[in-house]
Amino acid sequence: MRNYFVLIIIVLSPLLNAQTQPWQGKFEPIDNLIAPANNYRTASGAPGKDYWQQRANYKIKANINEKTNVLSGEEVITYFNNSPDNLSYVWIQLEQNVNKKGNEDFGSINNPVKDSITTQNMQRLTRVVDFPAGYTIKSITDGNGKTLNTIINNTMMKIKLNTVLKPGESATFSISWSYPITDRSMYRLSREGYEYFPEDDNSSYLMAHWFPRMAVYNDTEGWQNQQFQKLGEFALEFGDYDVEITVPADHIVAATGMLENSESVLTKTQRKRLEKAKKTFDNPMMIITKEEAIENESSKTTKQKTWKFKAKNVRDFAFASSRKFLWDAQAVKLESNTVLAMSFYPKEGLPVWKDNSTIAVKHALEVYSEATFDYPYPVCISVNTSNIGMEFPMISFNGGRPDKNGNISERAKQGMLSTIIHEVGHNWFPMIVSSDERKWMWMDEGLNTFLHQRTLEERYPDFNHVTPKVIAPFMSGDKNILRPIMTTSDNELFNQFGRNFYVKPTVGLQMLRNTIIGKELFDEAFKEYANRWKYKHPNPSDLFRTLEDATATDLDWFIRGWFFTTDHVDMELSNVKWFKVFEENTNIEDKNKTLKTKITANGTNSNAEAQNFSNGPEYINMIETPDKDYGQFLSRLNEKEVRKQLSGKNIYEITVKNRGGLVMPVIIEWTFTDGSKEIDKLPAEVWRRNEYEIQHTFIKDKQVAKINLDPNLELADTDMQNNVFPKSKTQSEFNTFKSKQK
Ligand SMILES: [Zn+2]
C-alpha cells in the first residue's frame, strides 16, 4: 500500500498544474440524464421481458360529400388492454379539433403584424374570415350498444368506461362523427384537407388524422394525452384496419393498405394495366394516363362508389381522393418482399412527377430496406400536393410542381425528390419503429433524415446533401435561443426545428458512422436498433443504449454533448512546437544557421506561441537516464538505440484548445514540405485529461509545412480559421491584438 501512495503522488502532481478551469464531467456516464432501465426496457436498449403495448383495430366507413366538403364516418374500435393495469377510462385523439379557431397556434408563429403584410398572412394570423372546423361527435357506444360518457378537452376525448377494462381484456367503441374538411391553403402548415383547382373546379382530397384514434398508453407516459398543437405530431398504437371509403364515382382513391374490391371501382383496362405493373420492375406503367385524367376532370358524376381497403399492423390510415389523378405503378423487388410503388398526381405535376416520383419511391425502398429491414407492406404510394411533405403508413403527400409551362428548376426538382424520399422513409421511422413524435420530434425526423441523406448520397450523388459543415453556423448561434435536441417537440421554435430536429441529429449520426464508430459497426448498431424496436415504441434511452451496446463504444460523452447541450465544436490549433534531437556531431556544424535554442538539461523549453515554422526547430538535448530513475529494475533500455531512432526526426508537439465546449476526436492533417500529406487521428477521449486544452506529440520523418485540423470538415467545427498552422493572417493579427490587450 505504501508504494501505491507514492504512485498517486507521482501521477497526480503534474495534473494539479494542468487544469485551470473547472472539470465538467464531459465523459461521465449519462445514467442521470436518461430513464433507468427496468423490466420493460433493458439496460442494453432492447425491449425487456415484461415489455407490453396496447393494440387497436379499426373498422371504418367514411364518406366524402363533395358538395359540402364534409367528411363523415362510423367507426368501431377494438381496443386490447395488454398493460398490467386496470383502465376505467381511455383517451381518444380528436386531431381535427386543432383546426377550430383559437386552437391553432401554428399559423400565427413568425407572422408578426407589420406595416405592410399580405392579405393571406393577415387572414392566417387573425382568421377574420372564419370557417368551420373540428369534429361533431354524434354518438359513442360500447360493445353492448350502451352510450358511453365522454368529456372533450380540445384535441383529446376521455371515454369513461361502463366497466373497468382489465389486463388481457378488450373493449369495443362505436363512434359516429363528421367534420368540415378544411382548405389546405388556409394554414401555413396543413398536413391534410382539400386543395381546390379553380380552373377545372375540382379538388384533391388528402385525408389524414381524419378519424378519432386511440391515444397511446404505455409504460413511460401512462396515457400520452398531450394536446395536438401541430408541431409535435403523433403517438399511435398498431392495429389492423378495415376501411370503406365512399366518394364520387369518378374519383380515384389512393390509401394505406390493399385495395380489396378493384373489380367494382376500377375499369377493366385499369385492372389489366395494374396486373402488368405488378410484374414490371424496370419502369413505371401508367394505370391512368394524362388524357384519361383530363377527361375525368369534367365528368362530375353525382353517383358514388365505395373503395374497400385492408391494412395489417399499421399505426394509422390515410387516403387521397380526386377525379384529377394520373396514376403510375411499378414493382420493386426486395429480399423478402415485392412492393408495388405508385404515384398519384394531377396533370399540374407533369412532366416531372411522371418521370421521377415512382422511381424515387423505389430508391428509398431499396436503400432503407438494406439499412434496416425490408419494407413489409404491399404498396408504397407518393401523392402530389401543392406544398410540404407528409407521411403516413404506405402513403405520403409530397409537395413540388413545375410552373405552368411544365418547367421546374434543378433546385425545385431536387427539393421535390428529396421530399418524396424523406416521406417514404418515414415508413420506417416512425410508422414502424414507432417513437413518440409528440414528445421527441428528433427521433423520427433525425433518424429518417439520416437515411434520407444516405439515399441521396447513394442514388442521387449530384444532389445537394447534408454534411456536418451544414450545421456549424446554426450551432454557433445565440445560446440564449438555441435548445438542445432533447427538447420536446412543441417547445422548439418554428424557425429552428428543421435544423435542431432534422439536421443536427443527422449530422450527429453521420459523425458517429464516419468518424467516431466506423461504418461497419455503426451500420450494425443502427440495424439492431431498428429491428429491436420495429412495431414497438422506443424512447431516446433505448436508442442511446443500443448504439453503445452493439458497438462496444462509450458514447456517453457524445450523447451528453450533442443531444443534451447546445455546445458546439470549435477546436483551435493554438500552438505547434517543432523539435529535433541535439546531436553533437551533426548539429554543431550548422549551429549558426538553424540552431536557435538548445533545450537545457533540466528540461524547460521556450513557451512562446509560434505563428509559423520560421524560427526553425528547437533542439532537445537527450541525456543518459540516471540509474535512480530505473528504480529497482536491473535491466536497462538500449538508450543509444532510442537516440538513434530519433536521429534526424522532426518532433511536433501540438496544443489544441476546446473553444466550443464539445469534445470530439482531433483529426490532424500534416502537409509536408514536399507536398505530400498524412492524417493522424486522436480519439475524443484525449479530452479526458483536460476538457479545455490538450497537448500531443508526433514524430515525422519529413519536415512539416502546414497543419490542418478537421481537413475534411467531418466535425462541424464552427471556425475553421483557427484550425491552421502556420496561423492564418487574420488569426495571427487576432493573437497580436489579444497580446496587446493584456
Ligand atoms: Zn419528416
XYZ file of C-alpha atoms and ligand atoms in Angstrom:
743
model
C 0.000 0.000 0.000
C 2.890 2.313 0.658
C 4.068 2.158 -2.961
C 0.549 2.744 -4.181
C 0.584 6.020 -2.240
C 3.872 7.025 -3.869
C 2.337 6.224 -7.261
C -0.620 8.512 -6.583
C 1.693 11.404 -5.775
C 3.714 10.872 -8.930
C 0.675 10.562 -11.171
C -1.254 13.421 -9.641
C 1.315 16.134 -9.303
C 1.567 17.239 -12.967
C -2.231 17.213 -13.297
C -2.721 19.634 -10.451
C -0.967 22.279 -12.526
C -2.560 21.397 -15.817
C -6.228 22.175 -15.287
C -7.115 25.765 -14.541
C -10.830 25.649 -15.429
C -13.494 23.582 -13.661
C -13.963 19.939 -14.612
C -17.335 19.486 -16.266
C -17.504 15.695 -16.305
C -17.971 15.518 -20.049
C -17.082 11.810 -20.050
C -19.198 10.815 -17.071
C -21.990 8.258 -17.684
C -25.334 9.706 -18.788
C -27.281 7.487 -16.376
C -28.645 10.543 -14.569
C -29.903 12.049 -17.861
C -31.862 9.076 -19.183
C -34.627 6.907 -17.770
C -33.377 3.986 -15.680
C -33.602 0.505 -17.197
C -36.392 -1.773 -15.936
C -38.281 -4.951 -16.847
C -39.957 -3.169 -19.772
C -36.787 -1.678 -21.244
C -33.399 -3.311 -20.625
C -30.094 -1.632 -19.834
C -28.846 -2.874 -23.204
C -31.502 -0.839 -25.020
C -33.800 -3.710 -26.051
C -37.446 -4.309 -25.124
C -37.446 -6.045 -21.714
C -39.050 -9.307 -20.623
C -42.220 -7.535 -19.467
C -42.444 -5.115 -22.409
C -46.049 -4.589 -23.452
C -48.030 -2.307 -25.688
C -51.673 -1.754 -26.441
C -53.348 -2.567 -29.735
C -56.294 -1.026 -31.569
C -58.115 -2.446 -34.593
C -60.387 -0.198 -36.647
C -63.382 -0.832 -38.891
C -64.330 2.457 -40.538
C -66.911 3.577 -43.077
C -66.276 7.104 -44.356
C -67.963 9.329 -46.887
C -66.737 12.474 -48.640
C -69.546 14.878 -49.514
C -68.057 16.845 -52.359
C -70.840 19.464 -52.333
C -70.402 20.412 -48.680
C -66.782 19.288 -48.175
C -67.825 17.333 -45.118
C -66.264 14.005 -44.199
C -68.466 11.772 -42.085
C -67.715 8.393 -40.628
C -68.799 5.476 -38.491
C -66.057 3.519 -36.809
C -65.706 0.576 -34.491
C -62.518 0.421 -32.446
C -61.497 -2.813 -30.771
C -59.024 -1.883 -28.074
C -56.813 -4.515 -26.443
C -55.520 -3.826 -22.961
C -52.145 -5.608 -22.871
C -50.970 -3.468 -19.963
C -50.784 -4.776 -16.392
C -53.220 -2.009 -15.354
C -56.982 -1.691 -14.866
C -58.333 1.089 -17.070
C -61.503 2.914 -16.057
C -61.248 5.386 -18.917
C -59.465 5.688 -22.244
C -58.317 8.717 -24.261
C -59.154 9.257 -27.919
C -57.341 11.740 -30.164
C -59.567 14.280 -31.927
C -56.850 15.942 -34.027
C -59.287 17.796 -36.293
C -60.210 19.991 -33.326
C -56.845 21.734 -33.680
C -58.318 23.477 -36.735
C -61.012 25.204 -34.691
C -60.481 28.935 -34.381
C -58.347 29.675 -31.338
C -56.838 26.214 -31.209
C -54.342 26.584 -33.994
C -51.254 28.099 -32.514
C -49.185 27.404 -35.540
C -50.486 29.854 -38.140
C -49.541 32.916 -36.159
C -45.988 31.950 -35.249
C -43.399 34.111 -37.014
C -46.106 36.220 -38.605
C -45.941 39.482 -36.639
C -48.137 42.374 -37.757
C -46.081 44.712 -39.905
C -46.884 47.997 -41.649
C -47.009 46.003 -44.853
C -48.419 42.479 -44.693
C -50.035 40.267 -47.294
C -53.756 39.686 -47.003
C -53.062 35.949 -46.894
C -50.742 36.349 -43.892
C -53.219 38.661 -42.169
C -56.012 36.113 -42.697
C -53.831 33.315 -41.325
C -52.906 35.461 -38.364
C -56.398 36.654 -37.447
C -58.767 34.253 -39.246
C -61.023 37.267 -39.730
C -62.916 35.331 -42.384
C -63.817 32.377 -40.219
C -64.632 28.887 -41.481
C -65.996 25.808 -39.724
C -63.623 23.139 -38.425
C -63.449 20.400 -35.823
C -65.430 17.280 -35.014
C -69.099 16.817 -34.403
C -69.332 13.601 -32.380
C -72.793 12.176 -32.987
C -72.664 9.109 -30.772
C -70.352 6.855 -28.794
C -71.485 3.428 -27.611
C -69.837 0.360 -26.128
C -69.964 -3.203 -27.430
C -73.473 -3.647 -25.993
C -74.780 -0.531 -27.718
C -74.838 1.364 -24.429
C -73.935 5.048 -24.591
C -70.557 5.942 -23.133
C -69.982 9.164 -21.225
C -67.259 11.400 -22.582
C -65.534 14.681 -21.860
C -63.675 16.540 -24.596
C -60.623 18.627 -23.775
C -59.637 20.324 -27.030
C -57.966 17.586 -29.128
C -58.431 14.832 -26.531
C -61.600 12.967 -25.624
C -61.922 10.897 -22.474
C -64.285 7.947 -22.698
C -65.467 6.812 -19.282
C -65.918 3.045 -19.486
C -69.102 1.405 -18.224
C -66.976 -1.434 -16.788
C -63.294 -1.391 -15.885
C -61.094 -2.773 -18.663
C -58.839 -5.355 -17.022
C -55.404 -6.573 -18.183
C -55.774 -9.004 -21.084
C -59.298 -7.833 -21.944
C -60.549 -5.903 -24.957
C -63.302 -3.326 -25.365
C -65.261 -2.035 -28.339
C -66.216 1.571 -29.005
C -68.514 2.642 -31.816
C -68.163 6.287 -32.755
C -70.174 8.262 -35.264
C -68.626 11.582 -36.316
C -68.229 14.215 -39.002
C -66.128 17.310 -39.657
C -65.775 20.014 -42.301
C -62.717 19.273 -44.421
C -60.553 22.396 -44.336
C -58.959 24.194 -47.273
C -55.233 23.455 -47.059
C -54.345 26.960 -48.231
C -55.896 28.479 -45.080
C -52.966 27.413 -42.874
C -49.263 27.848 -43.006
C -48.825 24.234 -42.102
C -51.591 21.902 -43.101
C -50.894 18.239 -43.332
C -54.292 17.389 -44.761
C -57.507 18.852 -46.150
C -58.547 19.659 -49.706
C -56.733 21.569 -52.405
C -59.056 23.362 -54.804
C -58.210 23.786 -58.515
C -60.341 26.706 -59.810
C -59.538 26.080 -63.495
C -61.474 22.827 -63.712
C -63.482 23.241 -60.494
C -62.113 20.109 -58.813
C -60.466 19.268 -55.540
C -57.782 16.896 -54.439
C -58.703 15.495 -51.026
C -55.792 14.478 -48.827
C -57.274 12.890 -45.745
C -55.141 12.379 -42.645
C -55.726 12.352 -38.900
C -59.324 12.193 -40.085
C -60.886 9.659 -37.715
C -60.896 9.535 -33.898
C -57.858 7.442 -32.918
C -56.748 5.760 -29.706
C -54.139 7.657 -27.733
C -51.088 5.649 -26.701
C -50.999 4.156 -23.215
C -47.536 2.888 -22.274
C -45.003 2.195 -19.539
C -43.268 5.597 -19.764
C -46.147 8.070 -20.149
C -49.246 6.327 -18.940
C -51.703 7.982 -21.315
C -49.879 10.070 -23.932
C -52.639 12.684 -23.993
C -50.607 15.805 -24.630
C -52.666 18.170 -26.802
C -52.057 18.323 -30.551
C -50.532 21.725 -31.345
C -49.355 20.805 -34.840
C -45.565 20.776 -34.391
C -45.456 17.625 -32.235
C -47.046 15.023 -34.456
C -48.424 11.679 -33.447
C -48.173 8.854 -30.965
C -50.233 5.893 -32.177
C -50.904 2.220 -31.471
C -50.580 -0.568 -34.031
C -53.576 -2.452 -35.330
C -55.433 -3.837 -38.338
C -57.652 -1.612 -40.460
C -60.720 -2.391 -42.493
C -61.783 0.829 -44.225
C -64.575 1.585 -46.694
C -64.393 4.970 -48.383
C -67.368 6.282 -50.330
C -66.580 9.059 -52.819
C -67.966 10.395 -56.132
C -67.877 7.514 -58.611
C -65.355 9.233 -60.894
C -62.796 9.754 -58.102
C -59.649 7.675 -57.806
C -58.676 6.744 -54.249
C -55.137 6.022 -53.037
C -54.879 4.706 -49.485
C -52.944 2.868 -46.810
C -53.425 -0.855 -47.402
C -54.537 -3.226 -50.130
C -57.489 -2.426 -52.360
C -59.958 -5.254 -51.788
C -62.595 -4.568 -54.444
C -60.763 -3.428 -57.577
C -63.370 -5.132 -59.780
C -66.083 -2.741 -58.571
C -64.068 0.522 -58.575
C -61.562 0.167 -61.432
C -62.239 -0.306 -65.124
C -61.178 -3.491 -66.876
C -58.368 -1.595 -68.605
C -57.114 -0.163 -65.330
C -57.113 -3.593 -63.709
C -55.231 -5.103 -66.654
C -52.609 -2.357 -66.501
C -52.287 -2.760 -62.740
C -51.699 -6.515 -63.107
C -48.969 -5.783 -65.653
C -47.358 -3.165 -63.374
C -47.134 -5.750 -60.589
C -44.748 -7.700 -62.815
C -42.852 -4.731 -64.263
C -39.637 -3.967 -62.432
C -37.751 -1.660 -64.779
C -40.022 1.366 -65.157
C -43.418 2.698 -64.055
C -46.526 1.770 -66.054
C -49.398 4.231 -66.494
C -52.626 2.997 -64.934
C -54.410 6.290 -65.707
C -52.889 8.448 -68.440
C -52.914 12.218 -68.767
C -55.628 12.117 -71.425
C -57.809 9.881 -69.289
C -57.317 12.107 -66.222
C -58.242 15.246 -68.170
C -61.374 13.537 -69.482
C -62.212 12.502 -65.923
C -61.872 16.093 -64.673
C -65.052 17.165 -66.452
C -67.234 14.131 -65.825
C -68.594 15.392 -62.446
C -70.844 12.452 -61.741
C -73.380 12.550 -58.913
C -73.082 8.776 -58.419
C -70.908 7.300 -55.693
C -68.576 4.348 -55.311
C -67.157 2.631 -52.255
C -63.473 1.691 -52.173
C -62.537 -1.043 -49.692
C -59.066 -1.284 -48.190
C -57.422 -3.555 -45.632
C -54.166 -2.864 -43.832
C -52.406 -5.094 -41.322
C -50.186 -3.973 -38.459
C -50.132 -0.244 -39.176
C -50.313 2.659 -36.763
C -52.503 4.917 -38.902
C -54.527 5.133 -42.084
C -54.581 7.973 -44.643
C -56.032 8.359 -48.120
C -56.250 10.692 -51.110
C -59.213 11.083 -53.429
C -59.724 13.088 -56.621
C -61.002 12.799 -60.179
C -57.849 14.627 -61.300
C -55.352 11.847 -60.613
C -52.974 10.334 -63.105
C -51.645 7.065 -61.724
C -48.473 5.091 -62.375
C -47.027 1.986 -60.741
C -44.072 -0.379 -60.833
C -42.932 -3.387 -58.850
C -39.892 -3.212 -56.555
C -38.128 -6.417 -55.565
C -36.709 -6.537 -52.061
C -35.058 -9.565 -50.497
C -38.174 -10.729 -48.666
C -40.968 -8.700 -50.266
C -42.178 -7.381 -53.606
C -43.732 -3.950 -53.252
C -45.916 -2.025 -55.667
C -44.538 1.541 -55.808
C -47.145 4.006 -57.055
C -47.670 7.707 -57.668
C -50.877 9.746 -57.976
C -50.744 13.303 -59.287
C -52.875 15.868 -61.099
C -51.811 16.959 -64.580
C -50.322 20.033 -62.881
C -47.491 17.766 -61.702
C -46.424 16.852 -65.246
C -43.936 16.060 -66.566
C -41.642 15.888 -63.561
C -43.918 13.658 -61.483
C -44.378 11.079 -64.210
C -40.640 10.996 -64.829
C -39.415 10.863 -61.235
C -41.833 10.156 -58.401
C -42.245 6.369 -58.532
C -38.536 5.913 -59.261
C -37.716 7.963 -56.150
C -40.063 5.721 -54.142
C -38.153 2.703 -55.457
C -34.759 4.182 -54.463
C -35.985 4.920 -50.942
C -37.478 1.424 -50.571
C -34.194 -0.199 -51.586
C -31.746 1.885 -49.533
C -33.846 1.979 -46.357
C -34.576 -1.761 -46.547
C -30.885 -2.513 -46.764
C -30.045 -0.205 -43.864
C -32.762 -1.516 -41.528
C -35.232 -4.251 -42.524
C -37.244 -4.955 -45.659
C -40.266 -2.745 -46.221
C -43.009 -5.089 -45.045
C -46.143 -3.650 -46.694
C -47.633 -4.467 -50.142
C -47.813 -0.904 -51.537
C -45.882 2.343 -51.187
C -47.566 5.468 -52.550
C -46.478 9.038 -53.311
C -49.303 11.561 -53.847
C -48.603 15.033 -55.217
C -49.661 18.124 -53.257
C -49.126 21.854 -53.601
C -46.700 22.126 -50.700
C -44.906 20.412 -47.775
C -44.421 16.678 -47.381
C -46.337 14.472 -45.003
C -46.020 10.812 -44.186
C -48.448 8.052 -43.266
C -48.186 4.266 -43.433
C -47.802 3.166 -47.073
C -48.792 6.631 -48.376
C -47.249 10.102 -48.325
C -48.344 13.504 -49.606
C -45.457 15.292 -51.304
C -45.134 18.888 -52.459
C -43.408 20.122 -55.610
C -44.726 21.019 -59.050
C -43.383 22.625 -62.203
C -44.547 26.021 -63.429
C -47.481 26.434 -65.852
C -45.249 25.526 -68.803
C -44.084 22.325 -67.152
C -40.618 23.698 -66.303
C -39.006 23.126 -62.958
C -35.690 24.496 -61.693
C -32.992 21.995 -60.745
C -33.230 23.216 -57.168
C -37.007 22.720 -57.003
C -36.702 19.293 -58.598
C -34.095 18.245 -56.042
C -36.388 19.545 -53.286
C -39.306 17.557 -54.659
C -37.411 14.262 -54.985
C -35.786 14.797 -51.635
C -39.249 15.247 -50.103
C -40.554 12.044 -51.704
C -37.583 10.028 -50.443
C -37.909 11.576 -46.995
C -41.640 10.910 -46.652
C -41.354 7.361 -47.969
C -38.557 6.898 -45.448
C -40.922 7.787 -42.628
C -42.488 4.363 -43.182
C -39.564 3.092 -41.093
C -39.330 5.992 -38.617
C -41.899 6.456 -37.032
C -44.513 4.341 -38.869
C -42.846 1.035 -37.930
C -40.117 1.976 -35.433
C -42.862 3.843 -33.672
C -41.315 6.518 -31.453
C -43.458 9.165 -29.784
C -43.476 12.101 -32.218
C -45.443 14.348 -29.927
C -42.655 14.153 -27.401
C -39.483 13.648 -29.437
C -39.691 15.049 -32.931
C -35.981 14.366 -33.488
C -36.374 10.616 -33.013
C -38.238 10.089 -36.248
C -37.126 13.200 -38.162
C -33.464 12.831 -37.237
C -33.133 9.114 -37.944
C -35.217 9.427 -41.089
C -33.257 12.413 -42.416
C -30.047 10.477 -41.777
C -31.164 7.617 -44.060
C -32.830 10.018 -46.485
C -29.464 11.766 -46.906
C -27.760 8.406 -47.333
C -30.264 7.571 -50.088
C -29.433 10.848 -51.837
C -25.705 10.181 -51.477
C -26.014 6.676 -52.918
C -28.678 7.201 -55.579
C -28.532 10.926 -56.412
C -24.857 11.802 -55.856
C -25.156 15.090 -57.782
C -27.825 16.451 -55.425
C -27.071 18.741 -52.515
C -26.986 16.799 -49.316
C -26.389 17.316 -45.642
C -22.819 17.023 -44.360
C -21.519 18.090 -40.935
C -20.420 21.541 -42.079
C -24.058 22.415 -42.853
C -24.996 22.551 -39.165
C -21.966 24.577 -37.976
C -23.484 28.086 -38.389
C -26.630 27.027 -36.518
C -24.643 25.520 -33.664
C -22.548 28.634 -33.193
C -25.744 30.690 -32.783
C -27.033 32.535 -29.718
C -27.093 30.100 -26.776
C -29.982 32.028 -25.201
C -32.178 30.945 -28.098
C -30.792 27.537 -29.044
C -32.371 24.464 -27.474
C -30.768 21.041 -27.119
C -32.005 18.238 -29.397
C -33.514 16.681 -26.262
C -36.267 19.301 -26.203
C -39.881 18.184 -26.502
C -41.425 18.789 -29.917
C -43.791 21.682 -29.212
C -41.208 23.604 -27.161
C -38.972 24.201 -30.156
C -39.140 27.385 -32.225
C -40.744 27.250 -35.633
C -37.678 28.743 -37.330
C -35.357 26.308 -35.559
C -36.969 22.885 -35.567
C -35.720 21.981 -39.038
C -32.110 22.396 -38.067
C -32.405 21.161 -34.491
C -34.653 18.126 -35.003
C -33.697 17.114 -38.560
C -30.210 18.290 -39.460
C -28.363 18.234 -36.139
C -29.301 14.616 -35.268
C -28.488 13.621 -38.872
C -25.036 15.180 -38.619
C -24.564 13.521 -35.229
C -25.308 10.106 -36.739
C -23.056 10.862 -39.729
C -20.230 11.716 -37.329
C -20.793 8.501 -35.369
C -20.774 6.496 -38.598
C -17.959 8.162 -40.480
C -15.641 9.450 -37.758
C -16.296 8.044 -34.302
C -17.522 4.429 -34.517
C -16.842 3.476 -38.137
C -19.261 2.415 -40.875
C -19.405 -1.338 -40.335
C -20.041 -1.279 -36.598
C -22.326 1.731 -36.743
C -24.480 0.235 -39.502
C -24.841 -2.934 -37.496
C -25.936 -0.977 -34.414
C -28.397 1.135 -36.393
C -29.899 -2.004 -37.889
C -30.040 -3.580 -34.429
C -31.995 -0.614 -33.068
C -34.453 -0.680 -35.999
C -35.025 -4.422 -35.643
C -35.294 -4.402 -31.859
C -37.970 -1.702 -31.975
C -39.943 -2.372 -35.139
C -43.686 -2.358 -34.391
C -42.806 -1.086 -30.898
C -42.441 2.235 -29.068
C -38.782 3.130 -28.398
C -37.604 6.022 -26.211
C -34.403 8.056 -26.661
C -32.657 5.980 -23.985
C -33.376 2.786 -25.958
C -31.590 4.261 -28.972
C -28.642 5.581 -26.955
C -28.209 2.297 -25.109
C -28.421 0.188 -28.266
C -25.785 2.284 -30.052
C -23.352 1.617 -27.211
C -24.425 -1.961 -26.562
C -23.975 -3.060 -30.172
C -20.616 -1.339 -30.766
C -18.581 -1.564 -27.526
C -18.059 2.174 -27.857
C -18.538 4.500 -24.917
C -20.668 7.241 -26.443
C -21.862 8.907 -23.253
C -19.625 11.928 -23.948
C -21.079 12.278 -27.431
C -24.715 11.806 -26.421
C -24.311 14.185 -23.475
C -22.752 16.926 -25.613
C -24.614 16.542 -28.893
C -28.121 15.718 -27.633
C -28.320 17.314 -24.198
C -26.422 20.606 -24.653
C -26.172 23.483 -27.126
C -22.368 23.452 -27.076
C -20.650 23.490 -30.429
C -17.385 22.252 -31.878
C -14.612 24.788 -32.185
C -11.094 23.457 -31.879
C -8.206 25.858 -32.062
C -4.741 24.746 -33.090
C -3.257 27.199 -30.635
C 0.398 26.211 -30.700
C 2.840 23.987 -32.532
C 6.359 23.301 -31.291
C 8.918 21.780 -33.598
C 11.832 19.906 -32.041
C 14.830 17.960 -33.178
C 17.199 15.936 -31.071
C 20.511 17.665 -30.426
C 23.346 15.575 -31.793
C 26.928 16.713 -31.041
C 28.416 15.797 -34.395
C 25.807 16.967 -36.818
C 24.021 19.876 -35.187
C 27.121 21.812 -34.131
C 28.190 22.325 -37.707
C 25.171 24.307 -38.769
C 24.782 25.846 -35.342
C 24.853 29.334 -36.743
C 22.239 28.614 -39.375
C 19.465 26.662 -37.736
C 20.239 26.129 -34.122
C 18.228 28.810 -32.359
C 17.824 27.328 -28.914
C 19.067 24.292 -27.196
C 16.994 22.543 -24.612
C 18.792 22.625 -21.322
C 19.411 19.509 -19.342
C 16.740 20.256 -16.759
C 14.056 20.055 -19.430
C 12.489 23.518 -19.726
C 11.713 24.877 -23.144
C 10.502 28.142 -24.585
C 6.824 28.856 -24.006
C 6.316 31.430 -26.720
C 3.361 30.728 -29.053
C 4.751 30.291 -32.513
C 2.940 31.730 -35.531
C 4.779 29.628 -38.110
C 7.839 27.445 -38.613
C 10.233 30.319 -39.461
C 12.183 30.001 -36.212
C 13.267 26.508 -37.142
C 13.301 23.575 -34.722
C 14.238 23.776 -31.067
C 16.865 21.230 -30.114
C 16.311 18.682 -27.377
C 19.364 17.545 -25.531
C 18.770 13.859 -24.785
C 20.736 12.872 -21.726
C 21.591 9.448 -20.328
C 18.866 8.260 -17.867
C 20.337 8.264 -14.349
C 20.323 4.860 -12.624
C 17.945 6.033 -9.912
C 15.192 6.587 -12.495
C 15.158 2.857 -13.205
C 14.301 2.254 -9.545
C 14.573 -1.405 -8.629
C 14.733 -2.547 -12.240
C 18.121 -4.007 -13.066
C 17.531 -4.112 -16.801
C 18.288 -1.052 -18.935
C 16.822 0.423 -22.096
C 19.064 0.456 -25.093
C 19.326 4.224 -24.831
C 21.682 4.525 -27.754
C 19.126 2.823 -29.952
C 16.379 5.177 -28.785
C 18.544 8.164 -29.606
C 19.488 6.616 -32.931
C 15.832 6.113 -33.851
C 15.094 9.755 -33.114
C 18.087 10.999 -35.017
C 17.129 13.458 -37.736
C 13.401 13.112 -36.989
C 11.031 16.053 -36.662
C 9.182 16.089 -33.378
C 5.991 18.149 -33.223
C 4.087 18.975 -30.078
C 0.691 20.453 -30.863
C -1.617 22.273 -28.460
C -5.349 22.170 -29.240
C -7.834 24.278 -27.327
C -11.522 23.415 -26.969
C -13.232 26.737 -27.689
C -16.752 25.468 -28.396
C -17.334 23.137 -25.465
C -17.985 19.898 -27.345
C -15.296 17.271 -27.045
C -14.569 15.475 -30.312
C -11.848 13.401 -31.910
C -8.920 15.515 -33.115
C -8.159 14.961 -36.791
C -4.782 16.344 -37.854
C -3.634 16.667 -41.440
C 0.100 17.163 -41.964
C 1.271 18.669 -45.230
C 4.996 18.130 -45.692
C 7.446 20.434 -47.460
C 7.476 18.014 -50.429
C 3.700 18.480 -50.801
C 2.701 15.016 -49.528
C 0.032 14.647 -46.829
C -0.720 12.384 -43.893
C -3.573 12.208 -41.385
C -3.435 11.356 -37.675
C -6.498 10.932 -35.519
C -6.777 11.210 -31.745
C -9.931 9.798 -30.134
C -12.236 12.159 -28.254
C -11.020 10.504 -25.056
C -7.841 12.634 -25.180
C -10.000 15.380 -23.644
C -10.489 13.284 -20.506
C -7.260 14.633 -19.040
C -8.238 18.225 -19.631
C -11.533 19.268 -21.221
C -10.151 22.642 -22.341
C -6.691 22.067 -23.725
C -4.598 19.121 -24.840
C -1.033 18.564 -25.973
C 0.104 15.686 -28.113
C 3.484 14.792 -29.599
C 4.082 13.315 -33.048
C 7.254 12.175 -34.800
C 7.583 12.739 -38.525
C 10.403 11.763 -40.883
C 9.596 14.611 -43.220
C 9.519 18.274 -42.374
C 6.048 19.732 -41.989
C 4.985 22.827 -43.910
C 1.353 23.057 -42.794
C -1.013 21.545 -40.239
C -4.820 21.477 -40.525
C -7.391 20.302 -38.010
C -10.501 18.575 -39.382
C -9.342 18.910 -43.003
C -12.363 17.084 -44.466
C -14.954 19.010 -42.435
C -16.167 15.933 -40.557
C -16.738 17.563 -37.186
C -18.987 20.597 -37.758
C -16.200 22.859 -36.490
C -17.700 26.356 -36.433
C -14.439 28.249 -37.000
C -12.005 26.798 -39.497
C -9.718 29.870 -39.421
C -8.165 28.803 -36.125
C -7.571 25.234 -37.327
C -4.407 26.007 -39.287
C -0.695 26.321 -38.672
C 1.145 28.446 -39.812
C -1.598 30.635 -38.456
C -3.766 32.383 -40.992
C -3.212 36.112 -41.345
C -6.441 37.056 -39.580
C -5.687 34.596 -36.816
C -2.158 35.992 -36.302
C -3.489 39.530 -36.220
C -6.085 38.481 -33.701
C -3.379 36.968 -31.484
C -1.245 40.098 -31.704
C -4.301 42.162 -30.857
C -5.032 39.897 -27.900
C -1.495 40.095 -26.519
C -1.539 43.891 -26.844
C -4.730 43.972 -24.767
C -3.079 42.145 -21.875
Zn -40.064 14.155 -41.805
